[in-house]
């Protein structure tokens, strides 16, 4: 982690010393460290645990967007700060406070896990620090607890699954078992699925769950085999998703009961999951194979910069950078000009690798949801499941 900048008083006294020293021909080396004009950007992301690879992809994507601007924001240099939030909700407030109180960041970028996000949301609302959510989909952040200084560049947890139920019913899959980690992301993904699936006439035979980040799936897979549903739908992500896909196939279910999910299931895990992932159908606001000049250019540049393939998390990190760049340019780097900054971000159209998207009044993306199928280790687009889908923003009084 980067060290703290010196206080204004110290900088002033150093400047005075330099003027004095310069007149005597002696230059002090300390002046090199005094750069009060840098924008202080704090990442609060998981760098360990089951979501570690998600945190890295988000940071990579963000840095790529900034590097496209010569590494600057509204003409100002950037100083980065980092906190590993470990996807640990009980440390959410404490970790966010480290960035806001100790490191005095101008912008907080975080996080992945919905439970941790609730801690960030509290600190963001209490401090007023500009906060960009590059993943966590917890509804409250852009519903009842929405705030003028909080912008999400990803999704709400129910957005991807709101498009899933109808897709499954259209395929004649009338009885489904739902399985997930039991925490906000899984529960809210279920809300979206339940709404669309039951509205289309489907029956949810059973709701199965295990605590996050538990990956002991065996007993639940045995239960699924006994229930014999037409299909299984789920929310899992990161390392846990790769294990679920492999365990599902190893339990002999892959060719008997088709597996569907919120698209995170197959993001960033296709190499690890191997052939066990082939044929899985998901709904998501991005797909590797989107054949647009914008996506192709992004994928090439990302692969060159990071020697790995981008996934939805990298795209969300990149879009977080694009949004911040638009805001910072509108205020020429003066992030303290909040009315102009927020207005620019609210009105932004993000030219994303996922396709162009805009901000809802509650500060959440209005975006297309794609239907994807895993083919030869790639998330292939097979249709658009929902056009310009907005979250309800229920309970948010902004706008
Ligand atoms: C969440 O906790 O909100 C979450 C985590 C990982 C995902 C999606 C949502 O892939």
Coordinates of C-alpha atoms and ligand atoms in Angstrom, one line a residue:
X1 CA 0.0 0.0 0.0
X2 CA 1.1 3.5 -0.7
X3 CA 2.1 5.7 2.2
X4 CA 0.1 8.8 3.3
X5 CA 0.8 12.1 1.9
X6 CA 2.3 14.7 4.2
X7 CA -0.1 17.2 5.7
X8 CA -0.7 20.6 4.2
X9 CA 1.3 22.3 7.0
X10 CA 4.3 20.0 6.4
X11 CA 4.1 20.7 2.6
X12 CA 4.0 24.5 3.3
X13 CA 7.0 24.3 5.7
X14 CA 8.9 22.2 3.2
X15 CA 8.2 24.6 0.4
X16 CA 9.4 27.5 2.5
X17 CA 12.5 25.4 3.3
X18 CA 13.1 24.7 -0.4
X19 CA 12.8 28.4 -1.3
X20 CA 15.4 29.1 1.4
X21 CA 17.6 26.3 0.4
X22 CA 17.4 27.2 -3.3
X23 CA 18.6 30.7 -2.6
X24 CA 21.6 29.1 -0.8
X25 CA 22.1 26.5 -3.6
X26 CA 21.0 23.6 -1.4
X27 CA 18.0 21.6 -2.6
X28 CA 16.1 19.4 -0.2
X29 CA 15.1 15.9 -1.6
X30 CA 11.8 15.9 0.5
X31 CA 10.1 18.1 -2.0
X32 CA 9.8 15.2 -4.4
X33 CA 7.3 13.6 -2.0
X34 CA 5.1 16.6 -1.6
X35 CA 2.4 16.3 -4.4
X36 CA -0.8 17.7 -3.0
X37 CA -2.5 17.7 -6.3
X38 CA -2.9 14.0 -6.8
X39 CA -6.3 12.4 -6.8
X40 CA -6.5 9.8 -4.0
X41 CA -8.2 6.7 -5.3
X42 CA -8.9 3.8 -2.9
X43 CA -9.7 0.2 -3.9
X44 CA -11.6 -1.8 -1.3
X45 CA -11.8 -5.2 -3.0
X46 CA -11.3 -8.9 -2.2
X47 CA -7.7 -9.9 -2.9
X48 CA -7.9 -13.1 -0.9
X49 CA -10.6 -15.8 -0.7
X50 CA -13.1 -17.2 -3.1
X51 CA -13.6 -13.8 -4.8
X52 CA -9.9 -12.9 -5.0
X53 CA -9.8 -13.2 -8.8
X54 CA -12.8 -10.9 -9.1
X55 CA -11.1 -8.2 -7.2
X56 CA -8.0 -8.4 -9.4
X57 CA -10.0 -8.3 -12.6
X58 CA -11.9 -5.2 -11.4
X59 CA -8.7 -3.4 -10.5
X60 CA -7.1 -4.4 -13.8
X61 CA -10.1 -3.1 -15.8
X62 CA -10.2 0.2 -13.8
X63 CA -6.5 0.8 -14.3
X64 CA -6.8 0.1 -18.0
X65 CA -9.5 2.8 -18.4
X66 CA -7.3 5.3 -16.5
X67 CA -4.2 4.3 -18.5
X68 CA -6.1 5.1 -21.7
X69 CA -6.2 8.7 -20.3
X70 CA -2.4 8.7 -19.8
X71 CA -2.9 7.6 -16.2
X72 CA -4.6 10.8 -15.2
X73 CA -8.1 11.9 -14.0
X74 CA -9.3 15.3 -15.3
X75 CA -5.6 16.2 -15.8
X76 CA -4.4 15.2 -12.3
X77 CA -2.0 12.4 -11.4
X78 CA -3.4 9.6 -9.2
X79 CA -2.3 8.1 -6.0
X80 CA -3.7 4.6 -5.3
X81 CA -4.6 3.0 -1.9
X82 CA -5.6 -0.6 -1.4
X83 CA -7.4 -2.6 1.3
X84 CA -8.2 -6.3 1.0
X85 CA -11.7 -6.6 2.3
X86 CA -11.5 -10.5 2.3
X87 CA -15.2 -10.6 1.4
X88 CA -15.7 -10.3 5.2
X89 CA -18.9 -8.4 6.1
X90 CA -18.0 -8.0 9.8
X91 CA -15.0 -5.9 8.8
X92 CA -16.8 -3.8 6.2
X93 CA -17.2 -0.6 8.1
X94 CA -13.7 -0.8 9.6
X95 CA -12.0 -1.4 6.2
X96 CA -14.0 1.4 4.4
X97 CA -13.1 3.7 7.3
X98 CA -9.4 3.0 6.7
X99 CA -9.6 4.4 3.2
X100 CA -11.9 7.3 4.1
X101 CA -10.5 8.4 7.5
X102 CA -6.9 7.3 7.4
X103 CA -6.0 7.5 3.7
X104 CA -8.4 10.4 3.0
X105 CA -9.3 9.1 -0.4
X106 CA -11.3 11.3 -2.8
X107 CA -12.9 8.2 -4.4
X108 CA -13.6 4.8 -2.9
X109 CA -14.0 1.9 -5.4
X110 CA -15.6 -1.1 -3.8
X111 CA -16.6 -3.8 -3.7
X112 CA -17.6 -7.4 -4.8
X113 CA -19.5 -8.9 -1.9
X114 CA -23.0 -7.6 -1.1
X115 CA -22.6 -8.0 2.7
X116 CA -19.3 -6.0 2.7
X117 CA -21.0 -3.4 0.5
X118 CA -23.5 -2.6 3.3
X119 CA -20.5 -1.5 5.4
X120 CA -19.2 0.7 2.6
X121 CA -22.7 2.1 2.1
X122 CA -22.8 3.2 5.7
X123 CA -19.4 4.9 5.5
X124 CA -20.2 6.4 2.1
X125 CA -23.5 7.9 3.5
X126 CA -21.9 9.2 6.7
X127 CA -18.8 10.7 5.0
X128 CA -20.2 11.8 1.7
X129 CA -17.1 10.3 -0.1
X130 CA -17.7 9.6 -3.8
X131 CA -18.2 5.8 -3.9
X132 CA -18.3 3.7 -7.1
X133 CA -19.6 0.1 -6.8
X134 CA -17.8 -2.0 -9.4
X135 CA -19.7 -5.3 -8.6
X136 CA -21.7 -5.9 -5.5
X137 CA -25.4 -6.1 -6.4
X138 CA -27.1 -5.6 -3.0
X139 CA -30.5 -4.0 -3.8
X140 CA -30.4 -1.5 -0.9
X141 CA -27.4 0.4 -2.3
X142 CA -29.5 1.7 -5.2
X143 CA -32.9 1.4 -3.6
X144 CA -33.9 2.4 0.0
X145 CA -30.3 3.4 0.9
X146 CA -29.4 5.1 -2.4
X147 CA -27.2 8.2 -2.0
X148 CA -26.1 11.1 -4.3
X149 CA -22.5 10.2 -3.9
X150 CA -22.9 6.4 -4.6
X151 CA -22.9 5.1 -8.2
X152 CA -23.0 1.5 -9.3
X153 CA -21.5 0.4 -12.6
X154 CA -22.4 -3.2 -12.4
X155 CA -26.0 -4.5 -11.7
X156 CA -28.5 -5.2 -9.0
X157 CA -28.6 -8.8 -7.8
X158 CA -32.0 -9.5 -9.4
X159 CA -31.2 -7.8 -12.7
X160 CA -29.5 -10.8 -14.5
X161 CA -32.0 -13.4 -13.1
X162 CA -35.1 -11.3 -14.0
X163 CA -34.4 -12.4 -17.5
X164 CA -33.7 -16.1 -16.7
X165 CA -37.1 -17.5 -15.7
X166 CA -38.9 -16.9 -19.0
X167 CA -36.0 -18.3 -21.0
X168 CA -36.3 -21.6 -19.1
X169 CA -40.1 -21.7 -19.4
X170 CA -39.7 -21.1 -23.2
X171 CA -37.6 -24.2 -23.2
X172 CA -40.4 -26.2 -21.5
X173 CA -38.6 -26.5 -18.2
X174 CA -41.5 -26.3 -15.8
X175 CA -40.0 -27.6 -12.5
X176 CA -36.8 -26.1 -11.2
X177 CA -34.6 -26.5 -8.1
X178 CA -32.9 -23.2 -7.1
X179 CA -29.5 -23.4 -5.3
X180 CA -27.3 -20.7 -3.9
X181 CA -25.1 -19.3 -1.2
X182 CA -27.4 -18.0 1.5
X183 CA -26.6 -14.3 1.7
X184 CA -27.9 -11.1 0.0
X185 CA -26.5 -11.8 -3.4
X186 CA -28.0 -15.3 -3.6
X187 CA -31.3 -14.3 -2.0
X188 CA -31.8 -11.3 -4.2
X189 CA -30.8 -13.3 -7.3
X190 CA -33.5 -15.7 -6.3
X191 CA -36.0 -12.8 -6.0
X192 CA -35.4 -12.0 -9.7
X193 CA -35.6 -15.6 -10.8
X194 CA -38.7 -16.3 -8.8
X195 CA -40.5 -13.3 -10.2
X196 CA -39.8 -14.1 -13.8
X197 CA -40.2 -17.9 -13.6
X198 CA -43.4 -18.0 -11.6
X199 CA -44.9 -15.2 -13.8
X200 CA -44.2 -17.4 -16.8
X201 CA -45.9 -20.4 -15.1
X202 CA -43.0 -22.3 -13.7
X203 CA -42.8 -24.1 -10.4
X204 CA -39.9 -23.8 -8.0
X205 CA -39.7 -27.3 -6.5
X206 CA -37.2 -26.5 -3.8
X207 CA -34.9 -23.7 -2.7
X208 CA -31.5 -25.0 -1.5
X209 CA -28.8 -23.1 0.1
X210 CA -25.5 -23.2 2.0
X211 CA -23.6 -20.5 3.9
X212 CA -21.1 -18.3 1.9
X213 CA -18.4 -19.3 1.0
X214 CA -19.0 -23.0 1.8
X215 CA -18.3 -25.3 -1.1
X216 CA -19.4 -28.7 0.4
X217 CA -22.1 -29.3 -2.3
X218 CA -22.3 -33.1 -2.1
X219 CA -25.4 -33.5 0.1
X220 CA -27.3 -30.9 -1.8
X221 CA -26.4 -32.5 -5.2
X222 CA -27.7 -35.8 -3.8
X223 CA -31.0 -34.1 -2.9
X224 CA -31.2 -32.6 -6.4
X225 CA -30.8 -36.1 -8.0
X226 CA -33.6 -37.4 -5.8
X227 CA -36.0 -34.5 -6.6
X228 CA -35.5 -35.0 -10.4
X229 CA -36.5 -31.5 -11.5
X230 CA -36.6 -30.4 -15.2
X231 CA -33.7 -28.0 -14.5
X232 CA -31.5 -26.4 -11.8
X233 CA -30.9 -22.7 -11.6
X234 CA -28.4 -21.1 -9.3
X235 CA -26.2 -18.2 -8.2
X236 CA -22.5 -18.9 -7.5
X237 CA -19.4 -16.9 -8.4
X238 CA -15.6 -17.0 -8.4
X239 CA -13.8 -20.1 -7.1
X240 CA -17.0 -21.5 -5.6
X241 CA -18.7 -21.4 -9.0
X242 CA -15.9 -23.4 -10.6
X243 CA -16.2 -26.1 -7.9
X244 CA -20.0 -26.2 -8.2
X245 CA -19.8 -26.7 -11.9
X246 CA -17.3 -29.5 -11.5
X247 CA -19.1 -31.2 -8.6
X248 CA -22.4 -31.0 -10.6
X249 CA -20.8 -32.9 -13.5
X250 CA -19.0 -35.4 -11.2
X251 CA -22.3 -36.2 -9.5
X252 CA -23.6 -37.3 -12.9
X253 CA -26.2 -34.5 -13.1
X254 CA -24.7 -32.6 -16.1
X255 CA -26.3 -34.8 -18.8
X256 CA -29.6 -35.4 -16.9
X257 CA -30.7 -32.1 -15.5
X258 CA -29.7 -28.9 -17.4
X259 CA -27.9 -26.3 -15.3
X260 CA -28.9 -22.6 -15.6
X261 CA -27.8 -19.6 -13.7
X262 CA -27.1 -16.0 -13.2
X263 CA -24.2 -15.5 -15.6
X264 CA -21.6 -15.1 -12.8
X265 CA -21.6 -18.9 -12.6
X266 CA -19.5 -19.1 -15.8
X267 CA -17.4 -15.8 -15.5
X268 CA -13.7 -16.2 -15.1
X269 CA -14.0 -19.9 -14.3
X270 CA -14.2 -21.6 -17.7
X271 CA -10.5 -22.7 -17.7
X272 CA -10.8 -24.0 -14.2
X273 CA -14.1 -25.8 -14.8
X274 CA -13.1 -27.3 -18.1
X275 CA -15.5 -29.6 -20.0
X276 CA -17.9 -29.7 -17.0
X277 CA -19.1 -26.2 -18.0
X278 CA -20.0 -27.0 -21.6
X279 CA -23.7 -26.3 -22.4
X280 CA -24.5 -24.2 -19.3
X281 CA -27.0 -21.5 -20.1
X282 CA -26.9 -18.2 -18.2
X283 CA -28.2 -14.6 -18.4
X284 CA -25.8 -11.7 -17.9
X285 CA -25.1 -8.1 -18.9
X286 CA -21.9 -9.2 -20.8
X287 CA -20.6 -12.0 -22.9
X288 CA -17.0 -12.7 -24.1
X289 CA -18.2 -13.3 -27.6
X290 CA -20.1 -10.1 -28.2
X291 CA -18.9 -9.4 -31.7
X292 CA -18.7 -5.6 -31.7
X293 CA -15.7 -3.5 -32.5
X294 CA -15.8 -2.0 -29.0
X295 CA -15.7 -5.4 -27.3
X296 CA -13.1 -6.9 -29.7
X297 CA -10.8 -3.9 -29.2
X298 CA -11.2 -4.1 -25.4
X299 CA -10.5 -7.8 -25.2
X300 CA -7.4 -7.5 -27.3
X301 CA -6.0 -4.6 -25.3
X302 CA -6.8 -6.3 -21.9
X303 CA -5.2 -9.6 -23.0
X304 CA -2.1 -7.7 -24.1
X305 CA -1.9 -5.7 -20.8
X306 CA -2.6 -8.4 -18.3
X307 CA -1.9 -11.7 -20.2
X308 CA -5.3 -13.0 -19.3
X309 CA -8.8 -13.0 -20.8
X310 CA -11.2 -10.3 -19.4
X311 CA -14.5 -11.3 -17.9
X312 CA -17.6 -9.4 -16.7
X313 CA -15.6 -8.2 -13.6
X314 CA -12.9 -6.7 -15.8
X315 CA -15.6 -5.0 -17.8
X316 CA -17.2 -3.6 -14.7
X317 CA -13.9 -2.3 -13.4
X318 CA -13.2 -0.7 -16.8
X319 CA -16.6 0.9 -16.9
X320 CA -16.0 2.3 -13.4
X321 CA -12.9 4.0 -14.8
X322 CA -14.9 5.3 -17.8
X323 CA -17.6 6.8 -15.6
X324 CA -15.0 8.4 -13.3
X325 CA -13.1 9.8 -16.2
X326 CA -16.4 11.4 -17.6
X327 CA -17.1 12.9 -14.2
X328 CA -13.5 14.2 -13.6
X329 CA -13.3 15.7 -17.1
X330 CA -16.6 17.6 -16.5
X331 CA -15.0 19.3 -13.4
X332 CA -11.5 19.5 -14.8
X333 CA -10.2 17.3 -12.0
X334 CA -11.8 19.3 -9.2
X335 CA -13.7 16.4 -7.5
X336 CA -14.8 18.8 -4.8
X337 CA -17.2 20.4 -7.3
X338 CA -19.9 17.8 -6.4
X339 CA -23.0 19.2 -8.1
X340 CA -21.3 19.3 -11.5
X341 CA -19.5 16.0 -10.9
X342 CA -22.6 14.1 -9.9
X343 CA -24.6 15.7 -12.7
X344 CA -22.1 14.6 -15.3
X345 CA -22.0 11.1 -13.9
X346 CA -25.8 10.9 -13.8
X347 CA -26.1 11.9 -17.4
X348 CA -23.2 9.8 -18.7
X349 CA -23.6 7.2 -21.4
X350 CA -20.9 4.6 -21.0
X351 CA -19.5 3.2 -24.2
X352 CA -18.8 -0.1 -22.6
X353 CA -17.6 -3.4 -24.1
X354 CA -20.9 -4.8 -22.9
X355 CA -22.8 -2.3 -25.1
X356 CA -23.8 1.3 -24.3
X357 CA -25.5 1.8 -21.0
X358 CA -26.9 4.8 -19.0
X359 CA -27.5 5.5 -15.3
X360 CA -30.9 5.1 -13.7
X361 CA -32.2 7.8 -11.4
X362 CA -31.1 5.6 -8.5
X363 CA -27.5 5.4 -10.0
X364 CA -27.6 1.8 -11.3
X365 CA -27.0 0.7 -15.0
X366 CA -29.9 0.5 -17.4
X367 CA -28.5 -2.3 -19.7
X368 CA -29.2 -5.2 -22.0
X369 CA -29.1 -8.7 -20.6
X370 CA -27.7 -11.4 -22.9
X371 CA -28.5 -15.0 -23.1
X372 CA -25.3 -17.1 -23.2
X373 CA -24.3 -20.7 -23.6
X374 CA -20.9 -22.1 -22.8
X375 CA -19.4 -23.5 -26.0
X376 CA -15.8 -24.7 -26.3
X377 CA -14.8 -22.8 -23.2
X378 CA -16.4 -19.5 -24.2
X379 CA -19.6 -17.7 -23.1
X380 CA -21.2 -17.5 -26.5
X381 CA -24.1 -15.0 -27.0
X382 CA -27.2 -16.8 -28.2
X383 CA -29.7 -14.0 -27.8
X384 CA -30.8 -10.9 -25.9
X385 CA -32.9 -11.9 -22.9
X386 CA -33.9 -8.3 -22.0
X387 CA -33.4 -4.9 -23.6
X388 CA -32.4 -1.8 -21.6
X389 CA -33.4 -3.5 -18.3
X390 CA -33.6 -1.1 -15.3
X391 CA -33.8 -2.1 -11.7
X392 CA -37.0 -0.8 -9.9
X393 CA -35.0 1.5 -7.6
X394 CA -37.8 0.9 -5.2
X395 CA -37.6 3.2 -2.1
X396 CA -34.9 5.5 -3.6
X397 CA -36.0 9.1 -3.4
X398 CA -33.5 10.6 -5.8
X399 CA -34.2 11.9 -9.2
Ligands
LIG1 C1 -22.4 -10.0 -4.5 O1 -22.1 -10.4 -3.4 O2 -23.1 -9.0 -4.6 C2 -21.8 -10.7 -5.7 C3 -20.7 -11.4 -5.6 C4 -20.2 -12.0 -6.7 C5 -20.8 -11.9 -7.9 C6 -22.0 -11.2 -8.0 C7 -22.5 -10.6 -6.9 O3 -20.3 -12.4 -9.0

